[in-house]
Amino acid sequence: MKGPAIRELRITPIAITDPPLLNSVGIHAPYALRTVIELVTEDNISGISEIPGNEDINDLLLQAEEIVLGTDPFQLNQLKSKLFDRFGDQGSDVRGDNPWDDRKLIHVYSALEVACMDIQGKVCNRPVVDLLGGKCREAVSFDAYLFYKAKGAGGVFGYEVDPDATGWAAARQARAQTPAEVVAQAKSMCQEFGFTSIKLKGGVYPPEQEVAAMQALYQAFGPDCPLRFDPNGVWSVETSIKYGREMEGILEYLEDPTRGQQGMAEVRKALKLPLATNMCTTSFEDIPSSIALGSEDIILSDHHFWGGLRESIALGKICQTFGKGLSMHSNSHLGISLIAMVHMAAAIPNLTYDLDTHYPWQSEEVIKGGRAKFEEGKVAVPTQPGLGISLDRNMLNQLHQNYKDCGLKRRDDTTEMKKIDPNWEFKPIRW
Amino acid sequence: MKGPAIRELRITPIAITDPPLLNSVGIHAPYALRTVIELVTEDNISGISEIPGNEDINDLLLQAEEIVLGTDPFQLNQLKSKLFDRFGDQGSDVRGDNPWDDRKLIHVYSALEVACMDIQGKVCNRPVVDLLGGKCREAVSFDAYLFYKAKGAGGVFGYEVDPDATGWAAARQARAQTPAEVVAQAKSMCQEFGFTSIKLKGGVYPPEQEVAAMQALYQAFGPDCPLRFDPNGVWSVETSIKYGREMEGILEYLEDPTRGQQGMAEVRKALKLPLATNMCTTSFEDIPSSIALGSEDIILSDHHFWGGLRESIALGKICQTFGKGLSMHSNSHLGISLIAMVHMAAAIPNLTYDLDTHYPWQSEEVIKGGRAKFEEGKVAVPTQPGLGISLDRNMLNQLHQNYKDCGLKRRDDTTEMKKIDPNWEFKPIRW
């Protein structure tokens, strides 16, 4: 038995409006880049996926086309081994020092895997979650993901401000710099989406100021609201220990205070506080040293760079086996990624932490029916075949036009920051 | 979307004729017990599986019925958590000291999982391998699994001898005790099935005699034929090191020379010889200490006691992640287990060792079309939906009648041996 093969691969780079969120290496550009992938089989079943937009990744997707065409979408092991045999020796394909992951091949395989799983679900007339072992929960919980916002509040770098906005729409335009402003952002986001846990992306201001923000959140939301804080690796080991101690009683976990498994392990030993990572343990190759060193308690999974949904399920089993926690990392994304995350998270028994998502920060969408709904901080697991979503072609075309117009080719928050502050420079450890 | 639920669970204990093979704790009874499980959905799709026969496991299957009925066969995570929530606290549910695994709950879940995967494949119109990531190979390789045969050759304990038999049918009746007799058994089995690697189950005779058998096999088959030897844990650490050294140049791997991860790790450090296990690392709970101690190089998977096909795929990923090899263990079994092993092995990229199977030692079958075919030591991966096999109800009834007639309720090779040698006793370490 051999099912209908893939006859077409469509690669559509898009640019979505993104607010000027700050992080340890710079600032979000006015547009976040994503790439939408469509696979179409000989019998016209299509599958979709979404990955971080990057010209090099898109080039590799194009090179992979000749391997993809003619492939049965159920033969994922074969697809993976062909791709890695062909492109696996590109020595320059490394994660890099940024908060985001710049590897090409693993993103290409993930893009194809998710789209194939969407096709598989449609062929089988089952939601993707059912092909991953079935639902452990009916809906998946997310946290309120807070960001420091550019000094000039909204209205910078092409980010349009709506002066009539109210509620969250107004709050996400507002400046967020002081502890009180961070608390205001949190309250508005939690009210809008029903989130019951909070993460702050730090590494932007001096440690004292950011620790004060976490203390203010703790005061405002109380001990029943799990809090997370992420300096994105720019603290030294000493700084991580010093300021980590000040947050011992108030955090659910501290994410990537410093760089590298060795440094993380040193911090871990000194603190009574779980550590999480999406920077020092980001591939299966990193797992053995993570276990040996004890560099973190919780891995922040991300199917975009762990190799798709099935590999993420295996990561879940590894975490369960070794007593590590599992949560989920996010970049700026749209609904295709969100829904893929939901299917996968629903199928992992031990994914008990709320997931990160940038989703509240964007306002556009490429899936039919518009923006996904959060109820009490949760997104319901779709029950339709495959991912259970389909493309809004008008929106896809518009966002592709944005991509062509904006001129951005890859994420580079350091370069964006230099446009405002010419003295800004990337520093692996800032404090 | 909710698919048709399971409306019936059929549990059929069977007894299959089994030759008087010897091992470290005794001798195979004249019958090997298996249990055949059938699940039938509301829309009359049925799935089957086969597990080691054991009255206690069958009782637990019967208790599990109320959880199973009404379950959607795609909701494996829910099925597992319900079973473990309900039955997981039975403290007596341990592997035991025998070469085989006596745990009940994990066998029950595995039986149900495989039958559900069979149903899933039929619902999706796809072979099970395609729901596990797809084929890494078109056929799965097995080794020639040799056994020492009871002192009195064939004709003991109800094992009928055909005096007119030729070829393998004759050879499997013959005595196998001396190195020359072991080589003769190997030659006949390899000729009949096309196997190109060999394993001897040892732990029966003094180490000198068994090492001599391995040396004779090496002489007879040469360095291109991988050889494995398995004393089933009855050697001390000292004996394992002493006799392991004598086999350093000639074995592909040495399986479970001694008991426990600690002892295995000591042996491993002393030998230039990979160690394999299906005794000291047999569950996900055992993995962390296995990694920390380095107790073995190769895990012998077995979906019957690792929790089914999907969990075995995860075990494969763990082995790949930690640089451990993966091969596969066997007990006396029929074609349902064989074909489930083939689907699973075909879907694991790093399952590069030939699998063990007792299959050549049995002659009955419960699947339509009769005994599975080996070509050049390999079994082709089925291409039909589900497992791609179905029950021969006449044979199932006959073998169930055998079960009722034979009076055996569980495997107990020590008790069987005492029937011949009243002084025989179980010894965890014999040499």
XYZ file of C-alpha atoms in Angstrom, chain A residues 151-384:
234
model
C 11.200 53.511 25.513
C 8.948 55.643 23.349
C 5.932 53.419 23.990
C 3.916 52.713 20.829
C 4.174 54.639 17.624
C 7.779 53.863 16.773
C 9.291 52.070 13.770
C 6.151 51.875 11.704
C 4.081 50.355 14.503
C 0.758 52.088 14.099
C -1.041 53.341 17.156
C -4.801 53.437 17.470
C -5.593 56.330 19.810
C -9.164 55.066 20.317
C -8.109 51.625 21.499
C -9.349 50.343 24.844
C -8.621 47.320 27.016
C -5.812 45.049 25.878
C -5.631 46.786 22.499
C -4.706 49.987 24.335
C -2.477 48.285 26.889
C -0.338 46.612 24.286
C 0.456 50.024 22.830
C 1.520 51.370 26.203
C 5.042 51.747 27.517
C 6.194 48.993 29.870
C 9.355 49.881 31.735
C 8.672 50.424 35.436
C 7.389 47.673 37.737
C 4.021 49.422 37.840
C 3.827 49.491 34.028
C 4.684 45.791 33.881
C 1.923 45.020 36.377
C -0.514 47.093 34.313
C 0.408 45.120 31.185
C -0.096 41.846 33.082
C -3.492 42.871 34.441
C -4.773 43.911 31.059
C -3.508 40.750 29.335
C -4.868 38.431 32.018
C -8.223 40.195 31.920
C -8.447 39.927 28.126
C -7.350 36.285 27.781
C -8.013 34.768 31.198
C -4.402 33.726 31.797
C -3.622 32.564 35.319
C 0.169 32.465 35.128
C 2.666 35.095 34.006
C 6.063 35.224 32.334
C 8.197 38.328 31.913
C 10.850 38.509 29.221
C 13.753 40.252 30.916
C 17.420 40.804 30.218
C 16.547 44.347 29.119
C 17.084 46.559 32.169
C 19.516 46.205 35.089
C 18.740 43.186 37.279
C 17.518 45.273 40.220
C 14.808 46.854 38.080
C 13.632 43.531 36.651
C 13.632 41.737 40.005
C 11.539 44.639 41.324
C 9.073 44.017 38.490
C 8.773 40.348 39.477
C 8.272 41.336 43.110
C 5.589 43.792 42.042
C 3.852 41.066 40.028
C 3.989 38.779 43.053
C 2.474 41.486 45.210
C -0.230 42.207 42.647
C -1.193 38.608 41.727
C -0.399 36.702 44.926
C 1.150 33.292 45.531
C -1.448 31.332 43.516
C -0.350 32.878 40.212
C 2.775 31.083 38.924
C 5.435 33.583 37.837
C 8.342 33.040 35.451
C 11.197 35.308 34.552
C 13.591 35.042 31.599
C 16.748 37.193 31.321
C 17.596 35.364 28.075
C 21.052 34.313 29.166
C 22.628 37.747 29.636
C 23.380 37.431 33.329
C 26.723 36.095 34.555
C 26.695 33.092 36.875
C 27.350 35.409 39.821
C 24.564 37.813 38.844
C 22.203 34.873 38.299
C 22.896 33.533 41.774
C 22.684 36.930 43.459
C 19.377 37.961 41.872
C 18.047 34.435 41.640
C 18.161 34.263 45.448
C 15.990 37.360 45.647
C 13.310 35.577 43.615
C 13.483 32.169 45.326
C 10.173 32.432 47.073
C 8.210 34.002 44.273
C 9.005 32.243 40.964
C 7.579 29.061 39.463
C 10.830 28.912 37.495
C 13.713 31.067 36.323
C 14.399 30.705 32.609
C 17.911 30.857 31.116
C 19.461 33.299 33.578
C 22.890 32.600 32.085
C 24.457 30.937 29.048
C 25.552 27.339 28.560
C 24.806 24.125 30.423
C 27.884 24.485 32.630
C 26.913 27.940 33.855
C 23.269 26.950 34.261
C 24.335 23.933 36.342
C 26.385 26.180 38.632
C 23.428 28.496 39.110
C 21.124 25.537 39.661
C 23.268 24.174 42.478
C 23.307 27.539 44.250
C 19.586 28.277 44.092
C 16.441 26.829 45.589
C 14.595 27.634 42.383
C 13.822 25.474 39.335
C 15.608 26.546 36.150
C 14.122 26.259 32.671
C 15.762 26.551 29.267
C 15.203 27.043 25.589
C 18.792 28.186 25.054
C 21.242 25.725 26.645
C 19.409 22.455 25.861
C 17.772 22.784 22.465
C 18.367 19.479 20.699
C 18.520 15.759 21.426
C 22.310 16.038 21.117
C 22.254 18.384 24.137
C 20.309 15.991 26.368
C 23.081 13.698 27.649
C 25.201 16.573 28.997
C 22.074 18.248 30.365
C 21.334 15.089 32.366
C 24.935 14.655 33.454
C 25.351 18.291 34.548
C 21.826 18.952 35.812
C 21.727 22.214 33.889
C 17.967 22.725 34.142
C 14.807 21.316 35.689
C 12.448 22.139 32.857
C 12.941 22.012 29.106
C 10.977 24.512 27.030
C 10.028 22.486 24.030
C 9.315 24.011 20.631
C 8.282 21.771 17.760
C 9.762 24.259 15.276
C 13.308 23.469 16.369
C 12.961 20.073 18.081
C 12.022 18.449 14.765
C 8.246 18.482 14.591
C 5.381 17.036 16.575
C 6.467 13.402 16.816
C 9.971 14.280 17.991
C 8.455 16.628 20.574
C 6.372 13.737 21.896
C 9.618 11.772 22.288
C 11.168 14.739 24.103
C 8.196 14.596 26.466
C 8.943 10.931 27.201
C 12.605 11.739 27.820
C 11.623 14.478 30.272
C 9.216 12.107 32.016
C 11.894 9.391 32.174
C 14.505 11.657 33.718
C 12.165 13.570 36.018
C 12.540 16.818 34.094
C 9.631 19.152 33.609
C 8.380 20.164 30.186
C 6.921 23.478 29.143
C 6.812 25.264 25.785
C 8.692 28.153 24.206
C 7.280 30.651 21.709
C 8.315 33.202 19.112
C 6.023 35.711 17.430
C 3.624 33.489 15.504
C 0.185 33.108 13.996
C -2.578 30.566 14.366
C -1.044 27.708 12.415
C 1.819 27.440 14.894
C -0.557 28.037 17.807
C -2.845 25.202 16.789
C 0.061 22.841 16.096
C 1.347 23.620 19.612
C -2.112 22.864 21.006
C -2.375 19.436 19.308
C 1.098 18.493 20.494
C 0.713 19.798 24.048
C -2.611 18.006 24.406
C -0.908 14.687 23.587
C 1.899 14.949 26.169
C 0.790 13.640 29.574
C 3.540 15.415 31.498
C 3.199 18.817 29.809
C 1.627 20.268 32.924
C 3.071 23.788 32.766
C 1.231 26.571 30.964
C 2.726 27.244 27.528
C 4.336 30.466 26.389
C 2.824 32.281 23.435
C 3.429 35.634 21.736
C -0.013 35.322 20.152
C -1.698 38.183 22.112
C 0.908 40.592 20.730
C -0.085 40.094 17.090
C -3.411 41.053 15.570
C -3.324 39.562 12.080
C -4.149 36.002 11.113
C -3.825 33.686 8.101
C -6.335 31.049 9.139
C -9.967 31.112 8.139
C -12.267 32.381 10.845
C -9.674 34.800 12.141
C -7.854 34.868 15.449
C -7.981 31.821 17.724
C -10.006 32.214 20.905
C -8.688 31.871 24.443
C -11.155 30.876 27.145
C -9.846 31.198 30.691
C -6.329 31.273 29.254
C -6.883 28.074 27.287
C -7.238 27.113 23.654
C -9.548 24.176 22.964
C -8.009 21.234 21.100
C -9.570 21.168 17.615
C -11.757 18.189 16.831
C -11.726 18.484 13.019
